Amino acid sequence: MPVFTPPPLPSEDKRWKIVNGTMRKNGFARHALIETLHTVQSSFGFLDDDAIRFVAASLRVPLSQAYGVATFYHYFTLKPPGKHTVTVCAGTACYIKGADKLIAAAERRLGVKQGQTTSDGQISLMTARCVGACSRAPVVLCDGEVVGEMTREQVLEQLERWIVA
Amino acid sequence: MTIEELEQIAKSARQENAKYDYEVNVCMDLACASQGAGALKDALVKAAEASGKKVLVRRTGCMGPCSHGPLVRIDPEETLYHRVQAGQASAIMYGIGGSPVPELQCDLNEHFDKQVRVVLENAGYIDPEKIDDYIARDGYKALLTVLTEMTPNGVIHRITESGLRGRGGGGYPTGLKWSTVAKARGDVKYVVCNGDEGDPGAFMDRSVMEGDPHRVIEGMAIAAYAVGASKGFIYVRAEYPVAVSRLTTALREARRHGLLGNNICNTPFSFDMEIRLGAGAFVCGEETALIASIEGKRGTPKPRPPYPASSGLFGKPTLINNVETYANIAPIVRNGGKWFFNMGSERSKGTKVFALTGKIANTGLIEVPLGIKLWEIIEVIGGGVPGGHKLKAVQTGGPSGGCIPTEMMGIGVSYDALMAAGSIMGSGGMIVMDDTSCMVNVARFFIEFCMTESCGKCIPCRAGTAQMYNLLTRICTGVGTMDDLALLEDLCSTVKETSLCGLGQTAPNPVLSTLKYFRNEYIEHIVDKRCPAGVCQMQAGKSETPGGAEIPSEVVA
């Protein structure tokens, strides 16, 4: 049986070595696909075509399966995120406490829909399916930091700070 | 690691703690941390040094009443302080050993008196990143006892005797599940922990994994011994980065102490486990979908049988239990099955952790004996609905559950009673709604959730939830007709009867339960083009209440 040689790294970028590390740790096993895509996303911020092709070839999974996984799970994104990200939790407790109004206010101010990034690449507006801080609902993540009991005014203030900066 | 060595660690950890006269436990769970508990802990450490008193400042997992955060408890005097800010650290330190700071003291005796802590027994008492803290509170004692003194059958017998039922929502008897996997043929078996807490509004599993990670590991190791597995996986949501890091630390510490790995406690038993990250798919809480996800595939469910107990992960017999189920194992082994059996109601034994959220005064985590009346949870433990509003319903079971109306607050909380009320126990989310919530809109919210989370494999769920969402949207915007309502009810039964997995089979529950108890709200939306709670924006223009929660409650009531 011919020995499998993984494909060369796509570029000199050191982050590919981190990605390769995850695959090596798992013995280039096919079941490491999701783990590896997590590493790609945490290193590069998103999954692009090159990354998906590279991972699929390295783990010997069909490209269709790799693309299927990348698009099936909500956590993976195929588009680069903005410089800042505001994530409004849309879980049940947050919904009961008016998270939809926070989303609507942010959409109006930024001129984008949820899941999109402003055209200047500054701010991404995302929603999350419950971050588990329900007792502090409604919850907003500002660049990953959990802020509880948010009001519409506080969300807008945060956006203004990023827009000025 | 032998039992003697374990006792030695416990002893020296207790001696280390005994060097201090007082312990200051700071809750650093997500809710408290988001209110400045990090800075508070630093300030307390500084103040402790400055005070010259022998005080140990410790970070702990969730203490429970999150709405009172950041929380600080002084032991051994058990003074609980709430809403503490960093600037008040020296005042607290000054009060230790003397008189407590009155304005920060928290009177939640009623809140705590009704609770019984089994799963959360260590929450608020140990540093989750210190294995010695866990061992000092009898941690890993159950595992070593099992390995040296009990047969696998004996363990299963004890779990069966306890009457423990799966805490993930289904309520399947845990002992029965274990014995099925134990009897399954195969030299390779797996144990899997379902930490994919996708139910929005529930965060018990996150708190357990973050606040007491070793408890889950110990439970899984005992399960592995009982069913004959040597490898385990913990599947955790990627949205819970702290849980992942705490579990990673805990696994490293457990291996270092020889509590995981080869020949644990000098016995032939070997066991180790890995963490697998979820990637934001609610359907992966379903066991066959979760297995597909661990295998690196799209998380789509498979028809059962074959059940995972005979053919699961990588085609091998697999035991899958929820985080909270595993968290119950060590105390059951330590205290005996009868001890657990004597708590709870007739067919639902033990305690259950609930995440109490929504329109209620004391939000947070509670652990209560099953069979407790719903009103006791809402009025006594939860402190009632704030702001002069009226309780309307309690939602349990997340998107698979239903809404229980005010009139039914007298029911005891158990698997069967909730099922009879048209809801389910679920994983333990309990969301309180008052008169500012529109039940049609709530139903629409859950159907939207199920629609976007449907994996798309079977048609009833994929197309059915989308059509149900359209119908509910029509009703919510004031263009719905009575025919729409009839069609909606028809669809509910089709989706319920014909979907492949639990997601689709239970997706109509929020609609069915609101139709059962709040049918008049649907009718009002359709006939009067009016939303009684003032939430839905009516297109028809006849609406007198133009949306928004600002509407005074008198108008609504």
XYZ file of C-alpha atoms in Angstrom:
722
model
C 0.000 0.000 0.000
C 1.478 3.376 -0.956
C 2.400 5.586 1.976
C 0.215 8.684 2.239
C 2.065 11.986 2.165
C 0.033 14.966 3.279
C -0.031 17.908 0.861
C 2.446 20.767 1.385
C 1.345 23.733 3.480
C -0.488 26.306 1.328
C 1.961 29.112 2.175
C 4.763 30.229 4.461
C 2.209 31.577 6.935
C 3.123 30.138 10.340
C -0.548 29.600 11.201
C -0.666 26.634 8.814
C 1.809 24.892 11.105
C -0.688 25.220 13.947
C -3.379 23.726 11.725
C -1.030 20.914 10.725
C -0.259 20.350 14.411
C -3.886 19.610 15.206
C -4.071 17.095 12.375
C -0.794 15.442 13.370
C -1.955 15.199 16.992
C -4.953 13.236 15.709
C -2.845 11.060 13.423
C -4.427 12.669 10.310
C -7.551 10.654 11.132
C -10.717 11.560 9.243
C -12.675 12.109 12.420
C -10.389 15.074 13.208
C -12.131 17.158 10.525
C -14.206 19.299 12.901
C -11.296 19.724 15.336
C -9.069 20.874 12.485
C -11.634 23.332 11.127
C -11.886 24.777 14.653
C -8.128 25.328 14.621
C -8.311 26.989 11.192
C -11.066 29.311 12.358
C -9.342 30.230 15.617
C -6.081 30.916 13.718
C -7.420 32.711 10.649
C -10.779 33.977 11.884
C -12.755 32.191 9.166
C -12.611 29.281 6.711
C -11.744 30.129 3.115
C -11.681 27.836 0.081
C -7.940 27.247 0.288
C -8.177 26.184 3.910
C -11.047 23.777 3.300
C -9.216 22.255 0.303
C -6.011 21.886 2.294
C -7.721 20.253 5.277
C -9.770 17.924 3.068
C -6.680 16.784 1.157
C -4.638 16.319 4.342
C -7.300 14.240 6.085
C -8.301 12.407 2.895
C -11.945 13.304 3.177
C -13.932 14.217 0.049
C -14.062 17.970 -0.562
C -17.854 17.699 -0.530
C -17.776 16.318 2.999
C -15.402 19.021 4.241
C -17.523 21.743 2.648
C -20.662 20.066 3.974
C -19.322 20.133 7.515
C -18.055 23.716 7.207
C -21.494 24.919 6.110
C -23.608 22.637 8.329
C -22.342 23.970 11.643
C -23.337 27.518 12.557
C -20.122 28.134 14.449
C -18.040 28.085 11.266
C -17.978 31.144 9.073
C -16.793 31.336 5.481
C -16.494 35.119 5.517
C -13.828 37.163 7.321
C -15.205 38.832 10.458
C -15.052 42.580 10.995
C -12.453 44.272 13.176
C -15.000 44.286 16.001
C -17.839 41.860 16.581
C -21.017 42.479 18.507
C -22.924 39.278 19.187
C -26.436 39.539 20.565
C -27.616 36.418 22.341
C -30.918 35.231 20.877
C -31.622 32.489 23.404
C -35.021 32.134 25.042
C -34.304 34.084 28.218
C -32.773 36.929 26.201
C -35.707 36.879 23.781
C -38.183 37.128 26.685
C -36.232 40.135 27.921
C -36.232 41.911 24.563
C -33.089 40.846 22.678
C -34.956 41.346 19.388
C -35.097 45.094 20.075
C -31.338 45.179 20.616
C -30.805 43.396 17.307
C -33.175 45.753 15.494
C -31.431 48.821 16.958
C -27.986 47.543 15.974
C -29.218 46.667 12.474
C -30.594 50.179 11.991
C -27.446 51.881 13.256
C -25.014 49.762 11.239
C -27.148 49.410 8.120
C -26.528 45.673 7.942
C -28.584 42.613 8.761
C -27.639 40.117 11.450
C -24.840 37.861 10.282
C -23.312 40.621 8.142
C -20.307 42.922 8.402
C -20.304 46.653 7.628
C -18.904 47.493 4.187
C -15.786 49.085 5.702
C -15.038 45.804 7.487
C -15.192 47.455 10.911
C -18.099 45.804 12.709
C -19.796 42.429 12.393
C -23.283 42.006 13.822
C -23.891 38.422 14.893
C -26.464 36.527 16.906
C -25.803 33.531 19.134
C -28.001 30.648 20.213
C -27.563 31.086 23.958
C -24.179 31.714 25.544
C -25.349 30.282 28.872
C -25.485 33.560 30.799
C -29.297 33.481 30.826
C -29.578 34.841 34.347
C -28.163 38.150 33.090
C -30.425 38.390 30.039
C -30.403 40.128 27.658
C -26.756 39.375 27.022
C -24.448 40.860 24.408
C -20.892 39.806 23.627
C -18.694 42.769 22.727
C -15.581 41.331 21.066
C -16.148 38.161 23.075
C -16.671 39.850 26.436
C -20.003 39.038 28.087
C -22.080 42.061 29.084
C -25.350 41.365 30.848
C -28.636 43.270 31.213
C -27.945 45.321 28.101
C -30.211 48.168 27.039
C -30.703 49.522 23.560
C -28.789 52.666 24.573
C -25.812 50.684 25.856
C -25.593 48.705 22.615
C -25.674 51.903 20.576
C -23.045 53.543 22.810
C -20.747 50.560 22.291
C -21.233 50.753 18.534
C -20.479 54.509 18.543
C -17.203 53.888 20.388
C -16.125 51.438 17.705
C -17.312 53.643 14.871
C -15.279 56.603 16.154
C -12.218 54.417 16.785
C -2.757 6.307 43.130
C -4.177 4.148 45.903
C -6.951 4.897 48.381
C -4.349 5.595 51.056
C -2.572 8.083 48.806
C -5.872 9.727 47.975
C -6.705 10.082 51.646
C -3.259 11.542 52.227
C -3.868 14.209 49.557
C -7.268 14.972 51.066
C -5.729 15.227 54.512
C -2.926 17.553 53.508
C -5.317 19.710 51.462
C -7.551 20.033 54.534
C -4.521 20.846 56.673
C -3.486 23.499 54.164
C -6.960 25.064 54.416
C -6.889 24.796 58.202
C -3.910 27.167 58.253
C -6.373 29.920 57.517
C -8.911 31.193 60.021
C -11.367 32.260 57.334
C -12.206 31.473 53.750
C -13.489 34.096 51.345
C -15.183 32.329 48.448
C -15.774 34.492 45.399
C -18.204 33.252 42.755
C -16.520 33.655 39.370
C -19.075 31.967 37.171
C -20.016 33.724 33.928
C -22.802 35.842 35.438
C -20.740 37.109 38.370
C -17.643 37.499 36.185
C -19.614 39.732 33.811
C -20.409 41.951 36.800
C -16.818 42.490 37.865
C -16.015 39.445 40.000
C -12.503 39.275 38.515
C -11.482 42.727 39.763
C -13.285 42.013 43.027
C -11.223 38.904 43.674
C -7.973 40.783 43.027
C -9.100 43.511 45.418
C -10.019 40.936 48.068
C -6.587 39.293 47.785
C -4.923 42.701 48.273
C -7.220 43.578 51.167
C -6.567 40.201 52.794
C -2.819 40.824 52.695
C -3.248 44.328 54.086
C -5.548 43.184 56.894
C -2.981 40.828 58.422
C -5.720 38.267 59.054
C -5.272 34.652 58.041
C -7.702 34.630 55.152
C -7.827 32.378 52.099
C -9.410 34.014 49.052
C -10.726 31.417 46.637
C -12.438 31.597 43.278
C -15.317 29.188 42.947
C -17.993 28.043 40.525
C -21.611 29.207 40.497
C -23.171 29.793 43.919
C -26.686 29.991 42.515
C -28.544 33.304 42.719
C -26.877 35.015 39.734
C -29.148 38.067 39.849
C -27.498 38.974 43.173
C -23.973 38.798 41.754
C -21.135 39.260 42.287
C -21.477 36.953 45.293
C -18.992 36.457 48.115
C -19.349 33.974 50.964
C -17.277 34.105 54.143
C -16.671 30.738 55.808
C -16.909 29.235 58.381
C -19.426 31.865 59.465
C -21.374 31.446 56.170
C -22.008 35.139 55.654
C -23.267 35.696 52.115
C -22.660 39.084 50.519
C -24.327 40.163 47.303
C -23.739 42.818 44.632
C -20.218 43.342 45.911
C -17.954 45.700 44.026
C -14.150 45.842 44.134
C -14.221 49.059 46.192
C -15.951 47.241 49.045
C -13.203 44.640 49.482
C -11.565 46.294 52.490
C -14.897 46.779 54.257
C -15.592 43.049 53.884
C -12.117 42.152 55.110
C -12.577 44.467 58.103
C -15.865 42.783 58.996
C -14.394 39.282 59.043
C -14.307 37.908 62.566
C -16.279 40.910 63.769
C -19.636 42.159 62.612
C -20.546 41.665 58.938
C -21.134 44.593 56.563
C -24.907 45.074 56.884
C -25.592 46.802 53.565
C -24.009 43.964 51.579
C -25.559 41.098 53.488
C -27.847 38.946 51.444
C -30.939 37.444 52.969
C -31.840 34.505 50.785
C -32.619 31.937 53.455
C -35.937 30.977 51.882
C -34.204 30.664 48.540
C -31.670 28.185 49.905
C -33.847 26.355 52.453
C -35.946 24.631 49.793
C -32.894 23.376 47.939
C -30.972 20.126 48.262
C -27.509 20.056 46.777
C -26.190 16.845 45.275
C -24.886 17.773 41.840
C -23.963 21.247 43.045
C -22.570 20.118 46.411
C -19.138 21.532 45.597
C -20.247 24.611 43.672
C -19.142 27.616 45.652
C -16.729 25.596 47.801
C -13.902 24.521 45.514
C -11.527 26.126 43.058
C -12.407 24.325 39.814
C -8.790 24.309 38.658
C -7.449 22.667 41.811
C -7.826 18.900 41.950
C -6.784 18.929 45.629
C -9.854 21.025 46.484
C -12.028 18.360 44.872
C -10.206 15.509 46.590
C -10.517 17.280 49.950
C -14.291 17.079 49.525
C -14.282 13.284 48.939
C -13.488 13.603 45.251
C -12.390 10.452 43.413
C -13.146 8.418 46.527
C -16.083 6.823 44.725
C -13.927 5.892 41.729
C -11.242 4.221 43.813
C -13.839 2.421 45.945
C -15.492 1.109 42.809
C -12.214 -0.091 41.323
C -10.990 -1.851 44.444
C -14.149 -3.093 46.111
C -16.940 -3.440 43.577
C -17.656 -5.499 40.488
C -18.991 -3.788 37.352
C -22.321 -5.516 38.008
C -22.316 -4.225 41.560
C -21.917 -0.657 40.277
C -24.753 -1.075 37.805
C -26.898 -2.565 40.536
C -26.283 0.448 42.751
C -27.149 2.903 39.976
C -30.297 0.920 39.131
C -31.256 0.840 42.786
C -30.941 4.634 43.013
C -33.671 5.112 40.410
C -31.588 7.753 38.592
C -33.075 8.732 35.234
C -31.258 10.500 32.389
C -30.951 14.194 33.086
C -30.645 15.215 29.452
C -34.399 15.315 29.093
C -35.540 11.870 28.009
C -35.588 10.445 31.500
C -34.463 6.970 30.438
C -33.437 4.867 33.479
C -29.655 5.211 33.753
C -29.064 1.784 35.320
C -30.938 0.085 32.491
C -28.906 1.947 29.877
C -25.659 0.981 31.576
C -26.578 -2.693 31.813
C -27.539 -2.752 28.109
C -24.111 -1.400 27.141
C -22.401 -3.718 29.613
C -24.135 -6.709 28.028
C -23.412 -5.592 24.455
C -20.783 -7.707 22.757
C -17.539 -6.123 21.622
C -14.031 -5.691 22.933
C -14.000 -1.943 22.258
C -16.668 0.215 23.894
C -16.950 3.945 24.422
C -18.489 6.239 27.004
C -19.599 9.645 25.782
C -20.666 12.671 27.770
C -23.221 14.905 26.128
C -22.166 18.450 27.013
C -23.840 19.975 23.976
C -26.222 22.051 26.008
C -28.012 23.503 23.012
C -31.307 24.234 24.740
C -31.422 28.041 24.841
C -32.175 29.234 28.349
C -30.393 26.396 30.124
C -26.901 26.567 31.561
C -26.686 23.896 34.279
C -24.260 21.751 32.352
C -22.006 24.717 31.666
C -21.918 25.522 35.363
C -21.135 21.949 36.339
C -18.370 21.611 33.746
C -16.902 24.974 34.707
C -17.403 24.801 38.450
C -16.742 21.140 39.200
C -15.147 19.463 36.151
C -13.643 16.540 38.065
C -17.122 15.399 39.100
C -17.967 14.744 35.434
C -14.665 12.959 34.822
C -15.143 10.764 37.894
C -18.690 9.873 36.847
C -17.521 8.928 33.360
C -14.651 6.814 34.693
C -17.047 4.903 36.956
C -19.397 4.402 34.013
C -16.515 3.146 31.876
C -15.609 0.595 34.543
C -19.220 -0.538 34.820
C -19.799 -1.035 31.088
C -16.285 -2.185 30.177
C -15.061 0.797 28.162
C -11.537 2.155 28.086
C -12.021 5.334 26.111
C -14.307 8.304 26.574
C -15.269 11.522 24.834
C -16.734 14.685 26.297
C -18.618 16.600 23.638
C -18.752 20.279 24.644
C -20.246 23.271 22.859
C -17.646 25.544 21.319
C -19.691 28.425 22.745
C -18.440 27.423 26.203
C -14.714 28.251 26.013
C -14.302 28.390 29.810
C -15.805 24.921 30.219
C -13.384 23.594 27.597
C -10.391 25.127 29.322
C -11.454 23.960 32.806
C -12.017 20.418 31.521
C -8.646 20.466 29.759
C -6.946 21.472 33.016
C -8.925 18.882 34.969
C -8.018 16.077 32.557
C -4.329 17.011 32.780
C -4.445 17.040 36.588
C -6.335 13.740 36.741
C -3.758 12.082 34.468
C -0.907 13.515 36.528
C -2.427 11.950 39.651
C -2.882 8.603 37.944
C -6.675 8.851 38.081
C -6.846 8.495 34.308
C -4.563 6.388 32.160
C -3.292 2.834 32.385
C -3.886 0.562 35.376
C -5.687 3.119 37.513
C -5.163 2.454 41.222
C -2.952 -0.572 40.374
C -5.950 -2.422 38.949
C -6.273 -3.812 35.411
C -8.688 -0.959 34.601
C -7.401 1.604 32.077
C -9.369 4.609 30.944
C -8.699 7.947 29.300
C -10.790 10.523 27.529
C -10.707 13.360 25.044
C -12.652 16.560 24.603
C -14.515 17.065 21.337
C -15.841 20.484 20.392
C -19.307 21.022 19.059
C -19.776 23.684 16.433
C -23.156 25.204 17.060
C -25.764 22.686 15.992
C -28.707 22.075 18.316
C -29.488 18.735 16.668
C -26.149 17.378 17.961
C -27.789 16.987 21.361
C -29.571 13.994 19.775
C -27.391 10.980 20.465
C -26.942 9.607 16.956
C -26.233 13.109 15.606
C -23.736 13.671 18.398
C -21.952 10.460 17.444
C -21.784 11.577 13.803
C -20.309 14.875 14.973
C -17.605 13.200 17.075
C -16.751 11.174 13.969
C -16.116 14.472 12.172
C -19.256 14.389 10.047
C -22.322 16.565 9.642
C -24.479 16.115 12.701
C -27.463 14.335 11.190
C -29.377 11.712 13.173
C -29.847 8.100 12.114
C -32.900 5.913 12.543
C -32.821 3.779 15.687
C -32.409 0.801 16.089
C -29.573 0.079 16.069
C -29.234 1.980 19.312
C -25.842 3.412 20.273
C -25.768 0.825 23.070
C -25.159 -1.839 20.432
C -23.687 0.164 17.537
C -22.640 3.706 18.326
C -19.401 5.627 17.964
C -17.253 4.124 15.176
C -19.791 1.278 15.101
C -18.955 0.157 18.661
C -21.245 -0.169 21.703
C -21.472 3.290 23.217
C -22.870 4.700 26.429
C -24.129 8.270 26.126
C -25.225 10.240 29.159
C -25.710 13.890 29.907
C -23.304 15.979 32.039
C -25.714 16.147 34.964
C -26.323 12.381 34.889
C -22.597 11.722 35.247
C -22.395 14.389 37.945
C -24.862 12.348 40.033
C -22.835 9.118 39.861
C -20.083 9.766 42.430
C -22.487 10.808 45.240
C -24.713 7.792 44.531
C -21.737 5.443 44.766
C -20.513 7.130 47.960
C -23.861 7.343 49.742
C -25.605 4.295 48.322
C -28.508 3.848 45.948
C -31.127 3.954 48.716
C -29.996 7.385 49.843
C -30.726 8.747 46.380
C -33.899 6.693 46.005
C -35.338 8.270 49.139
C -35.193 11.737 47.609
C -37.675 12.924 45.031
C -41.137 11.803 44.036
C -42.589 8.419 43.274
C -41.214 7.849 39.797
C -38.655 10.670 39.613
C -35.886 10.171 42.132
C -33.198 12.469 43.401
C -32.684 16.136 42.696
C -32.640 18.188 39.535
C -30.751 21.352 38.689
C -32.782 24.040 36.979
C -31.722 27.264 35.345
C -34.342 29.720 36.533
C -34.497 32.718 34.209
C -36.831 35.183 32.575
C -39.219 37.469 34.464
C -38.348 36.382 37.971
C -36.638 38.141 40.887
C -33.953 35.558 41.727
C -32.534 34.285 38.476
C -29.834 31.656 38.587
C -29.171 28.003 39.238
C -31.203 25.998 41.715
C -31.159 22.346 42.712
C -34.367 20.930 44.135
C -35.689 17.496 45.062
C -37.981 16.253 42.310
C -41.656 16.425 43.156
C -41.367 19.983 44.481
C -44.390 22.090 43.549
C -43.881 24.478 40.679
C -45.203 27.412 42.708
C -42.596 26.773 45.392
C -39.897 27.196 42.766
C -41.456 30.363 41.373
C -42.715 32.112 44.488
C -40.403 30.922 47.263
C -37.092 30.106 45.607
C -37.494 32.479 42.682
C -38.985 35.291 44.733
C -41.906 35.808 42.346
C -42.387 37.965 39.277
C -40.915 41.457 39.733
C -42.241 44.853 38.697
C -45.872 44.286 39.723
C -46.466 42.045 36.731
C -48.541 38.895 36.752
C -47.160 35.419 36.170
C -48.440 34.041 32.902
C -46.586 30.815 32.217
C -43.463 28.836 32.924
C -41.655 27.362 29.966
C -39.754 24.143 30.554
C -37.880 21.847 28.232
C -36.705 24.496 25.762
C -37.747 24.164 22.111
C -38.961 20.612 22.794
C -41.045 21.599 25.781
C -44.116 23.615 26.484
C -45.624 26.430 28.487
C -47.339 25.645 31.773
C -49.990 28.223 32.707
C -50.446 29.935 36.094
C -53.418 27.720 37.016
C -51.186 24.673 36.985
C -48.506 25.906 39.364
C -49.685 23.278 41.866
C -48.187 20.370 39.928
C -45.128 18.611 41.286
C -42.062 18.836 39.084
C -41.344 15.335 37.776
C -40.822 13.687 34.407
C -44.368 12.316 34.300
C -46.245 15.323 35.662
C -44.577 17.696 33.204
C -45.267 15.289 30.363
C -48.929 15.096 31.384
C -49.066 18.902 31.372
C -47.962 18.921 27.725
C -44.371 19.923 28.418
C -41.247 17.961 29.277
C -38.580 18.131 31.949
C -35.922 18.655 29.303
C -32.419 19.461 30.367
C -33.614 21.910 33.017
C -34.268 25.334 31.563
C -37.133 27.081 33.326
C -38.133 30.381 31.811
C -40.706 32.487 33.594
C -43.014 34.658 31.500
C -45.256 37.461 32.687
C -48.134 39.359 31.119
C -45.785 41.208 28.754
C -45.064 37.997 26.832
C -47.255 37.014 23.891
C -47.717 33.273 23.795
C -48.218 33.156 20.031
C -44.981 35.040 19.602
C -43.235 32.665 22.000
C -44.465 29.697 19.954
C -43.204 31.415 16.820
C -39.814 32.012 18.465
C -39.391 28.314 19.202
C -40.578 27.203 15.783
C -38.134 29.625 14.182
C -35.440 28.042 16.325
C -36.394 24.521 15.255
C -36.676 25.618 11.630
C -33.130 26.988 11.549
C -31.761 24.096 13.604
C -33.450 21.353 11.579
C -30.676 19.325 9.949
C -32.742 18.859 6.813
C -32.487 15.093 6.609
C -36.187 14.254 6.894
C -38.943 16.186 5.159
C -41.557 16.520 7.941
C -39.115 18.444 10.089
C -37.365 20.407 7.331
C -40.471 21.510 5.434
C -42.981 21.203 8.261
C -41.279 23.581 10.661
C -40.829 26.123 7.845
C -44.548 25.995 7.018
C -45.487 26.210 10.683
C -43.261 29.268 10.978
C -45.005 30.896 8.004
C -48.430 30.237 9.489
C -47.414 31.596 12.892
C -45.899 34.665 11.254
C -49.201 35.291 9.464
C -51.065 35.044 12.758
C -48.541 37.281 14.541
C -48.788 39.975 11.881
C -52.564 40.016 11.897
C -53.211 38.438 8.502
C -53.888 34.929 9.760
C -57.248 33.211 9.329
C -59.062 30.459 11.188
C -58.133 28.163 8.291
C -54.478 28.897 9.006
C -55.025 27.821 12.578
C -56.642 24.559 11.488
C -53.792 23.900 9.074
C -51.276 24.678 11.822
C -52.852 22.112 14.133
C -52.889 19.571 11.345
C -49.203 20.168 10.620
C -48.328 19.841 14.286
C -49.562 16.282 14.410
C -47.919 15.369 11.083
C -44.521 16.710 12.144
C -44.837 15.109 15.551
C -45.781 11.694 14.223
C -43.486 11.390 11.239
C -40.181 13.122 12.002
C -37.035 11.028 12.272
C -35.538 12.289 15.499
C -36.428 14.001 18.734
C -35.938 17.486 17.312
C -38.766 17.154 14.810
C -40.945 14.957 17.001
C -40.983 17.543 19.760
C -40.788 20.732 17.667
C -44.614 21.182 17.688
C -44.746 21.012 21.514
C -44.464 24.769 22.137
C -47.302 25.360 19.645
C -49.486 22.558 20.996
C -49.076 23.591 24.621
C -49.785 27.270 23.955
C -52.799 26.242 21.862
C -53.995 24.094 24.716
C -53.741 26.747 27.410
C -53.765 30.059 25.543
C -56.021 29.378 22.580
C -57.863 32.640 23.191
C -54.666 34.547 22.420
C -54.467 32.889 19.007
C -58.130 33.693 18.383
C -57.622 37.303 19.430
C -54.731 37.654 16.978
C -56.837 36.202 14.169
C -60.293 37.619 14.797
C -59.630 40.924 16.568
C -56.259 41.549 14.888
C -54.956 42.438 18.288
C -52.055 41.167 20.380
C -53.217 41.090 24.017
C -49.663 41.407 25.334
C -48.823 44.175 22.888
C -45.814 42.372 21.464
C -46.852 41.580 17.891
C -46.932 44.378 15.330
C -50.165 44.060 13.381
C -50.087 44.919 9.688
C -53.835 45.329 9.353
C -53.695 48.690 11.111
C -56.485 47.882 13.542
C -54.022 47.373 16.349
C -54.522 49.619 19.341
C -51.300 48.511 20.931
C -48.420 49.362 18.640
C -45.812 46.949 19.985
C -43.135 47.256 22.598
C -42.982 46.088 26.171
C -43.449 49.630 27.497
C -47.216 49.246 27.596
C -48.445 49.487 31.167
C -49.681 46.228 32.545
C -53.124 47.624 33.429
C -53.897 47.984 29.745
C -52.889 44.412 29.115
C -54.664 42.899 32.070
